[in-house]
mmCIF file of C-alpha atoms in Angstrom:
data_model
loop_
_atom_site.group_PDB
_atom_site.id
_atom_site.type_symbol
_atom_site.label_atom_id
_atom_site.label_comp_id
_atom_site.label_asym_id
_atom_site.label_seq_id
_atom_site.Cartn_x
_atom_site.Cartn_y
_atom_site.Cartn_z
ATOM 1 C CA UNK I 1 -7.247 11.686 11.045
ATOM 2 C CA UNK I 2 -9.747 12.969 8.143
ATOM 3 C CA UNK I 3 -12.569 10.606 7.169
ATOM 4 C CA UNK I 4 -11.225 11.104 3.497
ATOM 5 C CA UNK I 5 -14.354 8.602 2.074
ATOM 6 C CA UNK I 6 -17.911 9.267 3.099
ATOM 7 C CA UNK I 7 -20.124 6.215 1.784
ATOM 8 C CA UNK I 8 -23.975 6.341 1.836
ATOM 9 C CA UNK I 9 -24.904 2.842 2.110
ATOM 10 C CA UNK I 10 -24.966 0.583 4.698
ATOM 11 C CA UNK I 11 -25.066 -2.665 2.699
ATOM 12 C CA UNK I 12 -23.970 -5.841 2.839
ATOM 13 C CA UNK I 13 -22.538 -5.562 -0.560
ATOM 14 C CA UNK I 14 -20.733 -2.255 0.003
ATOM 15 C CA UNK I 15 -18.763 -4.425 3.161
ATOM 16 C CA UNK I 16 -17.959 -7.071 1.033
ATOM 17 C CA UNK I 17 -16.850 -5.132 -1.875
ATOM 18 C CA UNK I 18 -15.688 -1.249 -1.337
ATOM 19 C CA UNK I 19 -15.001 -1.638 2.681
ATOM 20 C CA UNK I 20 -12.892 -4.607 1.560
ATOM 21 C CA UNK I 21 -10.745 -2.786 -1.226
ATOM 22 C CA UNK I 22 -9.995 0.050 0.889
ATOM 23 C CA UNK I 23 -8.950 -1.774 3.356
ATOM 24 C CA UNK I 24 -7.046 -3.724 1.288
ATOM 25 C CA UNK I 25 -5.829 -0.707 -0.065
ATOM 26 C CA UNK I 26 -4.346 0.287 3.695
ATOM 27 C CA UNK I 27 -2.632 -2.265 4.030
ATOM 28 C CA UNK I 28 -0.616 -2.081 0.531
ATOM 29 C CA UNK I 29 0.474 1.216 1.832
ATOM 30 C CA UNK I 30 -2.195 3.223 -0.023
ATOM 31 C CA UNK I 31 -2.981 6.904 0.389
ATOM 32 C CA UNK I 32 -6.633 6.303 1.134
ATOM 33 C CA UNK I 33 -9.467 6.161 3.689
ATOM 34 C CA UNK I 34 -10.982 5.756 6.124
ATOM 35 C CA UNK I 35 -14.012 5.194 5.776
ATOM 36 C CA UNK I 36 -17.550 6.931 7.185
ATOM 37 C CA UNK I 37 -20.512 5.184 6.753
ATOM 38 C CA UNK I 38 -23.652 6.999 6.289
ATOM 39 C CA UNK I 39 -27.200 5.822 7.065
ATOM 40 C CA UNK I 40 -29.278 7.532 5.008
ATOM 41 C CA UNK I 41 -32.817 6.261 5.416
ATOM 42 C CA UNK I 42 -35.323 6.326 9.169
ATOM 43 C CA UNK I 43 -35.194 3.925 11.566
ATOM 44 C CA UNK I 44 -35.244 -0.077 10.802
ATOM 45 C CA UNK I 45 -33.210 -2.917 11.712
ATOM 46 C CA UNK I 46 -30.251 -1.025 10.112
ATOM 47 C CA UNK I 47 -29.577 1.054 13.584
ATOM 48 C CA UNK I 48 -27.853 -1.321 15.370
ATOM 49 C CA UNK I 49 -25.628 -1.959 12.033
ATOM 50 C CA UNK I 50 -25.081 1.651 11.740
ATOM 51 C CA UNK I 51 -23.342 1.574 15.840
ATOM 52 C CA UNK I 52 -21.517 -1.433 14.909
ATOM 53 C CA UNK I 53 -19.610 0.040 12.218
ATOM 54 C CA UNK I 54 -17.724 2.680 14.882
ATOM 55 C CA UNK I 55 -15.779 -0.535 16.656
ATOM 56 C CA UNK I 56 -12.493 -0.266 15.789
ATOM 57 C CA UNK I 57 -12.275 -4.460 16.025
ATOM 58 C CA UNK I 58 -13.550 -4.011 12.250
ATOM 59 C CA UNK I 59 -15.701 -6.613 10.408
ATOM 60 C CA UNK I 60 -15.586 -9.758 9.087
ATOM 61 C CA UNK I 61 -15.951 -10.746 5.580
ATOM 62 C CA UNK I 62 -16.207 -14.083 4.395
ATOM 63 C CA UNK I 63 -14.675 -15.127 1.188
ATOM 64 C CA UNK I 64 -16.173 -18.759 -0.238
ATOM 65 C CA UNK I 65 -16.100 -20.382 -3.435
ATOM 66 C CA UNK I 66 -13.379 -21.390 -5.714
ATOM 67 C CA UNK I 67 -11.212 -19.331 -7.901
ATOM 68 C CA UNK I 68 -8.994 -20.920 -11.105
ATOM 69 C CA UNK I 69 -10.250 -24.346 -9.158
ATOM 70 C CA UNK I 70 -8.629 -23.178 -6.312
ATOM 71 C CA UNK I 71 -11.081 -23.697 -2.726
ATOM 72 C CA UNK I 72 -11.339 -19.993 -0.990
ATOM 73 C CA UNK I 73 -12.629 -20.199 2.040
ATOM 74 C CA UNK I 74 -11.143 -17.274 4.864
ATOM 75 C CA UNK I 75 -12.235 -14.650 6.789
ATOM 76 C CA UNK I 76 -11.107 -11.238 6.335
ATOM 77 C CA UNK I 77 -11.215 -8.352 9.151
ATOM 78 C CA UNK I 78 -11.638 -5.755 7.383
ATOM 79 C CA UNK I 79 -10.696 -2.251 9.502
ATOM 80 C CA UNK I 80 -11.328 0.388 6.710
ATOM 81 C CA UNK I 81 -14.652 1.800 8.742
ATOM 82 C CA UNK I 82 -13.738 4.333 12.146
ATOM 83 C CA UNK I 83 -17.014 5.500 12.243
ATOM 84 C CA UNK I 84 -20.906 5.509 10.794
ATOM 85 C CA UNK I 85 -23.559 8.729 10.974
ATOM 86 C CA UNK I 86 -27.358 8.692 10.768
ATOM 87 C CA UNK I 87 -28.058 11.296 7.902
ATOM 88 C CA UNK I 88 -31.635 12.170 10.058
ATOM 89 C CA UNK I 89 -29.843 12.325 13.605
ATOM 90 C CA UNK I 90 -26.363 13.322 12.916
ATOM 91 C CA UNK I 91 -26.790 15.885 10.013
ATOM 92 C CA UNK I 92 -24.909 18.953 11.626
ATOM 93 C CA UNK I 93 -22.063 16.137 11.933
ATOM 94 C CA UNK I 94 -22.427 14.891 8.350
ATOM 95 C CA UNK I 95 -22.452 18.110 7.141
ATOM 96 C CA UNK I 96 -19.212 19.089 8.754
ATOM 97 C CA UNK I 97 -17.654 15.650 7.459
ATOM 98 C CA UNK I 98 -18.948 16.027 4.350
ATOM 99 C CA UNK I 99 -17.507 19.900 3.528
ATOM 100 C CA UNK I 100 -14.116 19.257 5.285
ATOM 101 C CA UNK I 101 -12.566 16.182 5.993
ATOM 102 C CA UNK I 102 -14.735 14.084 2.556
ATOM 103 C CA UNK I 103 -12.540 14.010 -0.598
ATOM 104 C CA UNK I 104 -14.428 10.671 -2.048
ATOM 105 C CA UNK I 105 -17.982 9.662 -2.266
ATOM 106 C CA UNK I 106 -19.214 6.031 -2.503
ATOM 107 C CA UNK I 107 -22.656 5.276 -2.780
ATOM 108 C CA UNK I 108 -24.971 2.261 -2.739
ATOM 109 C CA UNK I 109 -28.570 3.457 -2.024
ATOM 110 C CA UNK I 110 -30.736 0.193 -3.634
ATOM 111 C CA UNK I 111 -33.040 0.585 -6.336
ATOM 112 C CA UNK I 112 -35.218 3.264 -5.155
ATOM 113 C CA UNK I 113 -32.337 5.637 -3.967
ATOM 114 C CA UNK I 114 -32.607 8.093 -7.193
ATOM 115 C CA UNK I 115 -36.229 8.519 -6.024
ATOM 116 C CA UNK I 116 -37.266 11.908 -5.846
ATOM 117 C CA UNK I 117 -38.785 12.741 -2.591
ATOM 118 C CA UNK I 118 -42.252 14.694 -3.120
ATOM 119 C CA UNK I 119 -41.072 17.052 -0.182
ATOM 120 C CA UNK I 120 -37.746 17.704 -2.114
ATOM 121 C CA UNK I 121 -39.294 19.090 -5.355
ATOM 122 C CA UNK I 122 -38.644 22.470 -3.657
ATOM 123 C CA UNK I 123 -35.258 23.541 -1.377
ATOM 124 C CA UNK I 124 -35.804 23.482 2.065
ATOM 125 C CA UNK I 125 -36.555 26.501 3.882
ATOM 126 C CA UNK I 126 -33.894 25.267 6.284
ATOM 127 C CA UNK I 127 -30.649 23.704 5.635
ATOM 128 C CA UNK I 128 -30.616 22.360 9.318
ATOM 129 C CA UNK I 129 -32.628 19.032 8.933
ATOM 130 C CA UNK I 130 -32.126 16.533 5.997
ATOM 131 C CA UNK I 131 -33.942 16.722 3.237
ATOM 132 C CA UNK I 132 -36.115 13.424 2.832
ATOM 133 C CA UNK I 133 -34.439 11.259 0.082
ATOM 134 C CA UNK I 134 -30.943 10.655 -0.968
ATOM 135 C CA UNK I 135 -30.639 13.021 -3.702
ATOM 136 C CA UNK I 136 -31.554 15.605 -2.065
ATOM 137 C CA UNK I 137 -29.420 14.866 1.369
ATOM 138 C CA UNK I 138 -26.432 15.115 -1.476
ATOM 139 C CA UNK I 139 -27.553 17.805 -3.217
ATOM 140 C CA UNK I 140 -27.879 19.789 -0.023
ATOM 141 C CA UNK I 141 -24.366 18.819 0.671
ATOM 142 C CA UNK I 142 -22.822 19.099 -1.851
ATOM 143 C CA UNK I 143 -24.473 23.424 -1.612
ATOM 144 C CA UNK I 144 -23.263 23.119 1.938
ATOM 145 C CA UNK I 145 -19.374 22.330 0.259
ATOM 146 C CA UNK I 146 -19.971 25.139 -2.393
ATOM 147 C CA UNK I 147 -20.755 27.429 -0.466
ATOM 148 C CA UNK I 148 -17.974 26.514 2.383
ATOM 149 C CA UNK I 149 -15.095 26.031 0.265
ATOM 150 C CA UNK I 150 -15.978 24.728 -3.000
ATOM 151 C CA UNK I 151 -13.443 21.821 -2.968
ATOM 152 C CA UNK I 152 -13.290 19.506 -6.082
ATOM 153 C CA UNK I 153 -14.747 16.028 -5.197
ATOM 154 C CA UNK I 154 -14.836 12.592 -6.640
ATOM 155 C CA UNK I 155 -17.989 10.626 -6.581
ATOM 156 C CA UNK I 156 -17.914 6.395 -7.296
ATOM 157 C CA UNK I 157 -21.898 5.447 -7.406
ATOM 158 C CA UNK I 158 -22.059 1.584 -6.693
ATOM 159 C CA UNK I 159 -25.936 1.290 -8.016
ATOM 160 C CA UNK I 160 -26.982 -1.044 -10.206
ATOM 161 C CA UNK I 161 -28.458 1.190 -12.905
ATOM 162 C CA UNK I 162 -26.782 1.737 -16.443
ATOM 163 C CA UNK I 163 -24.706 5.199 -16.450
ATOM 164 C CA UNK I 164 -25.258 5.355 -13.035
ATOM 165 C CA UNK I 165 -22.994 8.040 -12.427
ATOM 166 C CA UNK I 166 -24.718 10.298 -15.842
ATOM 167 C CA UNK I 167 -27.816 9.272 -14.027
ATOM 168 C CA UNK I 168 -26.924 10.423 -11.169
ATOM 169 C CA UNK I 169 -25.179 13.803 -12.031
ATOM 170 C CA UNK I 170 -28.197 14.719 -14.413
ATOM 171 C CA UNK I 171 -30.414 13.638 -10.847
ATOM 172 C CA UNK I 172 -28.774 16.505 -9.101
ATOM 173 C CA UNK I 173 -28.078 18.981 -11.727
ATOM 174 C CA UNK I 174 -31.970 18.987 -12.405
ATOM 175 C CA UNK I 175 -32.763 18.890 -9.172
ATOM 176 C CA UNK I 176 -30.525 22.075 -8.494
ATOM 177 C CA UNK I 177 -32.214 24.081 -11.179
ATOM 178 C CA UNK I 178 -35.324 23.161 -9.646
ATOM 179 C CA UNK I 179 -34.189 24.356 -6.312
ATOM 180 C CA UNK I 180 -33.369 27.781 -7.849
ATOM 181 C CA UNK I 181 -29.706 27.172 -7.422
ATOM 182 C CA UNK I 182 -27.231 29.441 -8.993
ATOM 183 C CA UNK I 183 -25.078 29.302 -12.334
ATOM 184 C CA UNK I 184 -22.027 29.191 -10.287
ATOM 185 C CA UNK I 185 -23.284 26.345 -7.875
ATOM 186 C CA UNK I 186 -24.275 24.468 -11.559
ATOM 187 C CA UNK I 187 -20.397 25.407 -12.980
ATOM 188 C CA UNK I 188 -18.694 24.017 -10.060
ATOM 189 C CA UNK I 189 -20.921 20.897 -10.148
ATOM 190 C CA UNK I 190 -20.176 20.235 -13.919
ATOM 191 C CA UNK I 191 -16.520 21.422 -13.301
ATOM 192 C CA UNK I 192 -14.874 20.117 -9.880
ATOM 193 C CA UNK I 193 -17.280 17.391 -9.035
ATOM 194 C CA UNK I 194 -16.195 14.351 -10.351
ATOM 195 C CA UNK I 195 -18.769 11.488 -10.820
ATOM 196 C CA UNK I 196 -17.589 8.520 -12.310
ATOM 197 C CA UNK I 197 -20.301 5.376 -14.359
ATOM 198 C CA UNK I 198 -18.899 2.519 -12.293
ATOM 199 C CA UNK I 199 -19.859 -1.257 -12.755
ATOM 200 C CA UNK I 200 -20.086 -3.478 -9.600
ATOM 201 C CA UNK I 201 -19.989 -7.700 -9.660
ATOM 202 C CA UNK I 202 -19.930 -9.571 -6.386
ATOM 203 C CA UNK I 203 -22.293 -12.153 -5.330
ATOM 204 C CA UNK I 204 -22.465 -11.097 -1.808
ATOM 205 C CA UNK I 205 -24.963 -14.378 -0.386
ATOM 206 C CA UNK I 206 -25.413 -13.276 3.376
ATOM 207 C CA UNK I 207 -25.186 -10.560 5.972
ATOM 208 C CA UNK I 208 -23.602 -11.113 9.610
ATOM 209 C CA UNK I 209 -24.772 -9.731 12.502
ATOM 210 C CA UNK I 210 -24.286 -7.076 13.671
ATOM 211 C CA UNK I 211 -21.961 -6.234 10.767
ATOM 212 C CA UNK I 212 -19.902 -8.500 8.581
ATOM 213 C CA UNK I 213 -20.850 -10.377 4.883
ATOM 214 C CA UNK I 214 -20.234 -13.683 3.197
ATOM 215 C CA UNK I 215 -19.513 -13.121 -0.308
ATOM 216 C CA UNK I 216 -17.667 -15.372 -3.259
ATOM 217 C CA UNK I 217 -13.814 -14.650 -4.096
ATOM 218 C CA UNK I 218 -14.907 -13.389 -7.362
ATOM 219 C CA UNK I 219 -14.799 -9.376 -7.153
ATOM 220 C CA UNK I 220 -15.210 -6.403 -10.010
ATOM 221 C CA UNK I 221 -15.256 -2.512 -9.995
ATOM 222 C CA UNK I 222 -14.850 -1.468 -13.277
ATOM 223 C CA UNK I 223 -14.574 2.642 -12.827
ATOM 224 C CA UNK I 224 -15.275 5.035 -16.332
ATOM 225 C CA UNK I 225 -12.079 7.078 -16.916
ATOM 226 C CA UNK I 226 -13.211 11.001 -16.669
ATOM 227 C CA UNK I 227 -11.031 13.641 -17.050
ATOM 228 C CA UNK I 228 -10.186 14.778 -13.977
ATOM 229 C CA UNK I 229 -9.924 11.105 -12.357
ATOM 230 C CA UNK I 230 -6.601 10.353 -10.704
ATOM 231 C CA UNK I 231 -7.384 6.706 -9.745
ATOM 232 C CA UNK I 232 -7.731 6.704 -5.661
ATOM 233 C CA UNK I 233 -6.919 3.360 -5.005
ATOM 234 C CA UNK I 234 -5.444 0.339 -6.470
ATOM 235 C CA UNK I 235 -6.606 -3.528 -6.232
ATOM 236 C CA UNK I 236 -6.469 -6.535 -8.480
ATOM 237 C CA UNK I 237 -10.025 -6.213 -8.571
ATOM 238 C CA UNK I 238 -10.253 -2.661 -9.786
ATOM 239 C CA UNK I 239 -9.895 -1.509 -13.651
ATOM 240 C CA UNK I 240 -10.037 1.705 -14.630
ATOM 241 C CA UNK I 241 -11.339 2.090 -17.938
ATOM 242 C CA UNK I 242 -12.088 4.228 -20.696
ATOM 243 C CA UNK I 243 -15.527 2.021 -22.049
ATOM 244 C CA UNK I 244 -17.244 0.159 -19.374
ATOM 245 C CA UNK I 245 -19.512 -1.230 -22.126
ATOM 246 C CA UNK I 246 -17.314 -4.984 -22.632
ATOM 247 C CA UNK I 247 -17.504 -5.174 -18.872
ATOM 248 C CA UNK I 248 -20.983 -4.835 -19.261
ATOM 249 C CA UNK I 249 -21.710 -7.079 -21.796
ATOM 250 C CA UNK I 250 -19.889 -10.097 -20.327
ATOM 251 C CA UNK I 251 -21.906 -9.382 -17.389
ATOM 252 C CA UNK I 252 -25.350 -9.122 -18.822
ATOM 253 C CA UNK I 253 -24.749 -11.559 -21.399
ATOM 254 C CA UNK I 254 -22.540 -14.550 -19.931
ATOM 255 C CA UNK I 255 -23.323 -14.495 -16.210
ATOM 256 C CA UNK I 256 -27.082 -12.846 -16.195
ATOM 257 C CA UNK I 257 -27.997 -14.619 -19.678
ATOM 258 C CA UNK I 258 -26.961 -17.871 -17.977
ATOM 259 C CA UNK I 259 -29.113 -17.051 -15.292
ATOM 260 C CA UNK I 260 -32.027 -16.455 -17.165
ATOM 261 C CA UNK I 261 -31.659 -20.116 -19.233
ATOM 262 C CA UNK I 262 -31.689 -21.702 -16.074
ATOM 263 C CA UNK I 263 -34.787 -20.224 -14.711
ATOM 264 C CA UNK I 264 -36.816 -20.983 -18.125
ATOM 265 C CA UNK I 265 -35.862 -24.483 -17.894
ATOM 266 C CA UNK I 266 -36.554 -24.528 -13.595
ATOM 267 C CA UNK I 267 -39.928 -23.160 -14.953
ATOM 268 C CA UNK I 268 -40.908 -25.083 -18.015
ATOM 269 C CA UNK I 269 -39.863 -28.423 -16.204
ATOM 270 C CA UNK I 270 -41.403 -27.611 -12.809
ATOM 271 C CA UNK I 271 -38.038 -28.273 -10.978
ATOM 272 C CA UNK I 272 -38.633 -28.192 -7.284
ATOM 273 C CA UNK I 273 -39.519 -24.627 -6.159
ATOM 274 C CA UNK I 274 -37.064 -24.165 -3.938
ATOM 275 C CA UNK I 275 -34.041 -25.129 -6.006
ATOM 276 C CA UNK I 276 -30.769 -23.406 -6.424
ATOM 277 C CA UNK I 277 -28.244 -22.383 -9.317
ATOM 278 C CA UNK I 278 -25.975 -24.746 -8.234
ATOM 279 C CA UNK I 279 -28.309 -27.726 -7.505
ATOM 280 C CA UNK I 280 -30.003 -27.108 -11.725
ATOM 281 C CA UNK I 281 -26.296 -27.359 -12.384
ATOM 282 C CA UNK I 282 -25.756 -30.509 -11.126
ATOM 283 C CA UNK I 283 -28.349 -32.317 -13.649
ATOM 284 C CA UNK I 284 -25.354 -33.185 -16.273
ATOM 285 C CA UNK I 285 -28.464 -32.618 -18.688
ATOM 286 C CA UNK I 286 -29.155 -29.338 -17.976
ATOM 287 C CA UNK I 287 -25.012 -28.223 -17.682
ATOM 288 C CA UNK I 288 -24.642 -30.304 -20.551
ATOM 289 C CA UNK I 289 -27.245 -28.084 -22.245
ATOM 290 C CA UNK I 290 -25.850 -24.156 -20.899
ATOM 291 C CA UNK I 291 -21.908 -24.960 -22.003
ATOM 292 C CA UNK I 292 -24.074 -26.403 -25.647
ATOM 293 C CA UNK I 293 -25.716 -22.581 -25.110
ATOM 294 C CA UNK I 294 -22.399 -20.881 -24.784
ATOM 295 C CA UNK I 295 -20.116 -22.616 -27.133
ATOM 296 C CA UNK I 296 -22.619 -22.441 -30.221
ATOM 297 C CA UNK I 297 -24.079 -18.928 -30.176
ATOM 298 C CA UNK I 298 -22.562 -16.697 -26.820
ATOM 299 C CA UNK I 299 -19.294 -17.169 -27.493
ATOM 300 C CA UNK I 300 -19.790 -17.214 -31.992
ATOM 301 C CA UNK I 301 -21.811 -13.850 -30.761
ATOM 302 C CA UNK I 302 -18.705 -12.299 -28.619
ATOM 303 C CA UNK I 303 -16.389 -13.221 -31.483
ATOM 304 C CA UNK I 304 -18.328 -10.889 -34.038
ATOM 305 C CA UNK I 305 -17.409 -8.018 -31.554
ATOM 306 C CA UNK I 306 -13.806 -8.981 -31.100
ATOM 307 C CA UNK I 307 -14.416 -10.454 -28.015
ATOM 308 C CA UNK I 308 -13.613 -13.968 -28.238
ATOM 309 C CA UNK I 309 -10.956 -14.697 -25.788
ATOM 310 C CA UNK I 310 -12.695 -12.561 -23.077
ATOM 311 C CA UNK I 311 -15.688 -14.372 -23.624
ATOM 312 C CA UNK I 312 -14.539 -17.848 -23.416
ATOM 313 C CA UNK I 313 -12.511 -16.384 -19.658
ATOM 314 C CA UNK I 314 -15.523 -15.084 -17.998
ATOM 315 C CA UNK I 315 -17.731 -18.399 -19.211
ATOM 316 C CA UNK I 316 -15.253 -20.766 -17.213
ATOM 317 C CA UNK I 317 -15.293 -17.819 -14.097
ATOM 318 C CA UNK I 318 -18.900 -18.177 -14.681
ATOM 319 C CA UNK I 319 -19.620 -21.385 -14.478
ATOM 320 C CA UNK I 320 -17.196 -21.228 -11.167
ATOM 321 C CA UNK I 321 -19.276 -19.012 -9.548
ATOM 322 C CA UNK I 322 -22.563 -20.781 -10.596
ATOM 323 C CA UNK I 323 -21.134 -24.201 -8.893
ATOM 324 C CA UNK I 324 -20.207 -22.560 -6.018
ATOM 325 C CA UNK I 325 -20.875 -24.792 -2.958
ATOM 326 C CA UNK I 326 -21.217 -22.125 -0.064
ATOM 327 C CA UNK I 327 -23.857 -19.844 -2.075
ATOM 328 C CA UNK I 328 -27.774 -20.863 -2.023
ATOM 329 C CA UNK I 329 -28.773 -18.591 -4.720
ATOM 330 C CA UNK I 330 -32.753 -19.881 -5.936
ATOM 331 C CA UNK I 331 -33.887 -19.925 -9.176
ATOM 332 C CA UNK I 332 -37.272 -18.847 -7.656
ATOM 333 C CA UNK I 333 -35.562 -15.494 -6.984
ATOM 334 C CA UNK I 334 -33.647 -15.078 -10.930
ATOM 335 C CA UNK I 335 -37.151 -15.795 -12.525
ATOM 336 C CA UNK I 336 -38.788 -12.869 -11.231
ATOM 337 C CA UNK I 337 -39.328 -9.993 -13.848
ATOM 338 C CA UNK I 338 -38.749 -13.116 -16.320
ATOM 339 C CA UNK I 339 -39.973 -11.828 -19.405
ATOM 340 C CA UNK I 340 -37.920 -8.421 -19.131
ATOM 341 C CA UNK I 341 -34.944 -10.348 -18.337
ATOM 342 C CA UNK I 342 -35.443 -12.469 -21.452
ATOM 343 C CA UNK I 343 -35.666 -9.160 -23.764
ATOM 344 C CA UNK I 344 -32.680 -7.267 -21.788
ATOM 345 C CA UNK I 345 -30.029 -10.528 -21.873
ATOM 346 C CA UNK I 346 -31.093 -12.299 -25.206
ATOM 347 C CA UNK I 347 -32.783 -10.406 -27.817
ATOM 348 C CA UNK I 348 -30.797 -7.388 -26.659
ATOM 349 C CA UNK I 349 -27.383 -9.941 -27.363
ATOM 350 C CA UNK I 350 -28.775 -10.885 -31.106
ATOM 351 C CA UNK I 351 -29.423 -7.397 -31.465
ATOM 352 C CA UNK I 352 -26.018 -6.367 -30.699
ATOM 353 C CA UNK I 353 -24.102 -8.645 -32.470
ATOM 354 C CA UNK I 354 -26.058 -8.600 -35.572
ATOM 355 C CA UNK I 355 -24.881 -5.032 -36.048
ATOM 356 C CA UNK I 356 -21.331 -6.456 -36.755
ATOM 357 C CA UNK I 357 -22.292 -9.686 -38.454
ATOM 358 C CA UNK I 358 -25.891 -10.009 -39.766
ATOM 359 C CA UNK I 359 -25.901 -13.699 -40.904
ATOM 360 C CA UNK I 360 -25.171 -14.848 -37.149
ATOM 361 C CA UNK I 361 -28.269 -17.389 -36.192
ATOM 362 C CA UNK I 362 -29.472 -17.997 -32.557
ATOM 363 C CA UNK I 363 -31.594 -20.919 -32.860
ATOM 364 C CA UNK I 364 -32.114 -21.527 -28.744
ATOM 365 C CA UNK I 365 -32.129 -17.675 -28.332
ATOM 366 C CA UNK I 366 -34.558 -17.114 -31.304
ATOM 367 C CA UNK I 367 -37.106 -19.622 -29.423
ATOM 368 C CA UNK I 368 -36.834 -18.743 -26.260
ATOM 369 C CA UNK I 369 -37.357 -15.416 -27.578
ATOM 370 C CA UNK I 370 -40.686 -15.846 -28.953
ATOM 371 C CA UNK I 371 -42.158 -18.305 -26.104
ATOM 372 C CA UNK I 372 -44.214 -15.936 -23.842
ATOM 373 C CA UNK I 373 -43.155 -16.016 -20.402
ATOM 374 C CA UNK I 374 -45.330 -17.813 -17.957
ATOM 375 C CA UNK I 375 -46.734 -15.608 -14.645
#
């Protein structure tokens, strides 16, 4: 059987979201998978994770919360993984998977996986040890494929940066013409690679050891349309989609917004330090005053862009997922970077609904807005 998905990433999240469709997938009767995980960075507490993934038992995942007021709470095996590589130990194998028996690429490399390695600024003098970093491992792969048989491929980055997969395809295309690489090798990457801006939304709360997640019901992989994308899988919480932007928006400006509120009221009124989302939430005060938030300038904001209805759906998911009694999320965590957060989720939201409808006012924004974040 081909390993028809190769997915750099060993998270949690990937389990509980990706690993889970697939193997949802499967089971529908769907031409897709399996799945080989790929390690890509040295040594850590990852290596025994990375062995774990090859038993053909499978995983658990454990989905908790509440969905239309419904309680979910069950476990999910999920059987989508048959086997996991080390990029530094098993790169002759991964190279071999990679150029024939890999038709999709999933990726979920955290926030410093588009990092530039300084020892990858130049090829290798050797394609027979991995480069350092992730983008170079895939660039040197994806040469490797080129040069073998110069199959089309179709790449699904999971990482939460904006265009990820323009980020990402600019990432290697530079890094090629660095490397020297030829105009064909730079035509076949623009023409029969495939690399799709995806948006990922799962609250994944804890890992299981060896292997396995806990995550909430609530599930989204919103996927850009491109034009050579024949959708590889199907799942209720898929949508394929030719403007990821609404996605985004509800996202950043419903659930992440929220978010933000809460931790400049944990921090103005010196809550307890080590309080959670859902505990805040349970002051009828301080509810009271986030629906006030939504119904009087998120949702009057949403409306100027024709988003109304969508709006007022993803604030009751929302405030689901906020009350949800099996995640510990703490506020401690959300107000980190608070200041930036305030300026990305707010005065980027007045910005961008002021371009439709100028006379909209944001009275709790505005202030918040122009109070100074405390260190």
């Amino acid at each position: 059987m081909t390993n028809r998905i190769l997915q750099f990433g060993t998270s949690r999240f990937l389990q509980a979201h990706a690993d889970l469709f697939v193997h949802e997938a499967i089971l529908s009767g769907q031409d897709i998978g399996p799945i080989t995980i790929v390690k890509t960075t040295l040594g850590g507490p990852r290596d025994n994770r990375t062995a774990a993934f090859s038993n053909p038992a499978g995983f658990p995942v454990h989905l908790r919360g509440y969905t239309s007021g419904n309680l979910v709470d069950h476990v999910i095996t999920v059987k989508s993984v048959r086997a996991a590589l080390d990029a530094n130990r098993d790169w002759h194998k991964l190279v071999e998977v990679f150029t024939s028996q890999t038709e999709i690429v999933i990726s979920n490399v955290g926030d410093g996986g588009y990092v530039i390695a300084p020892a990858d600024q130049q090829r290798p003098a050797t394609a027979d040890h991995a480069p350092a970093g992730f983008p170079a491992k895939f660039l040197q792969l994806l040469i490797a494929r080129f040069e073998k048989s110069g199959t089309p491929l179709l790449v699904l980055p999971c990482e939460l940066i904006g265009n990820n997969g323009r980020v990402l395809r600019k990432l290697l295309s530079d890094l090629a013409a660095a490397w020297g690489e030829s105009d064909a090798f730079q035509r076949w990457l623009a023409d029969h690679v495939t690399i799709c801006d995806t948006l990922v939304d799962r609250i994944v709360s804890e890992a299981l050891d060896p292997v396995g997640a806990v995550a909430e019901p609530y599930g989204l992989w919103a996927i850009k349309r491109e034009a050579n994308l024949e959708p590889p899988l199907q799942n209720p919480c898929i949508v394929y989609t030719d403007d990821l932007e609404p996605y985004l928006r509800l996202k950043l400006h419903i659930l992440n917004l929220g978010h933000t509120y809460l931790a400049g009221i944990w921090q103005s009124e010196k809550r307890k330090s080590n309080e959670t989302v859902r505990e805040i939430l349970a002051d009828p005060d301080i509810k009271s005053r986030l629906l006030g938030l939504y119904a009087t300038e998120i949702i009057p904001g949403f409306a100027a862009r024709d988003m109304e209805h969508a709006a007022k759906t993803y604030v009751s998911t929302t405030l689901e997922r906020f009350e949800n009694p099996f995640l510990n999320h703490r506020i401690s965590d959300i107000f980190d970077n608070h200041a930036i957060k305030i300026e990305r989720r707010m005065v980027d939201f007045m910005a961008w609904t002021r371009q439709r409808n100028e006379t909209l006012q944001f009275p709790q924004l505005e202030r918040i807005a122009a109070v100074k974040a405390s260190p």
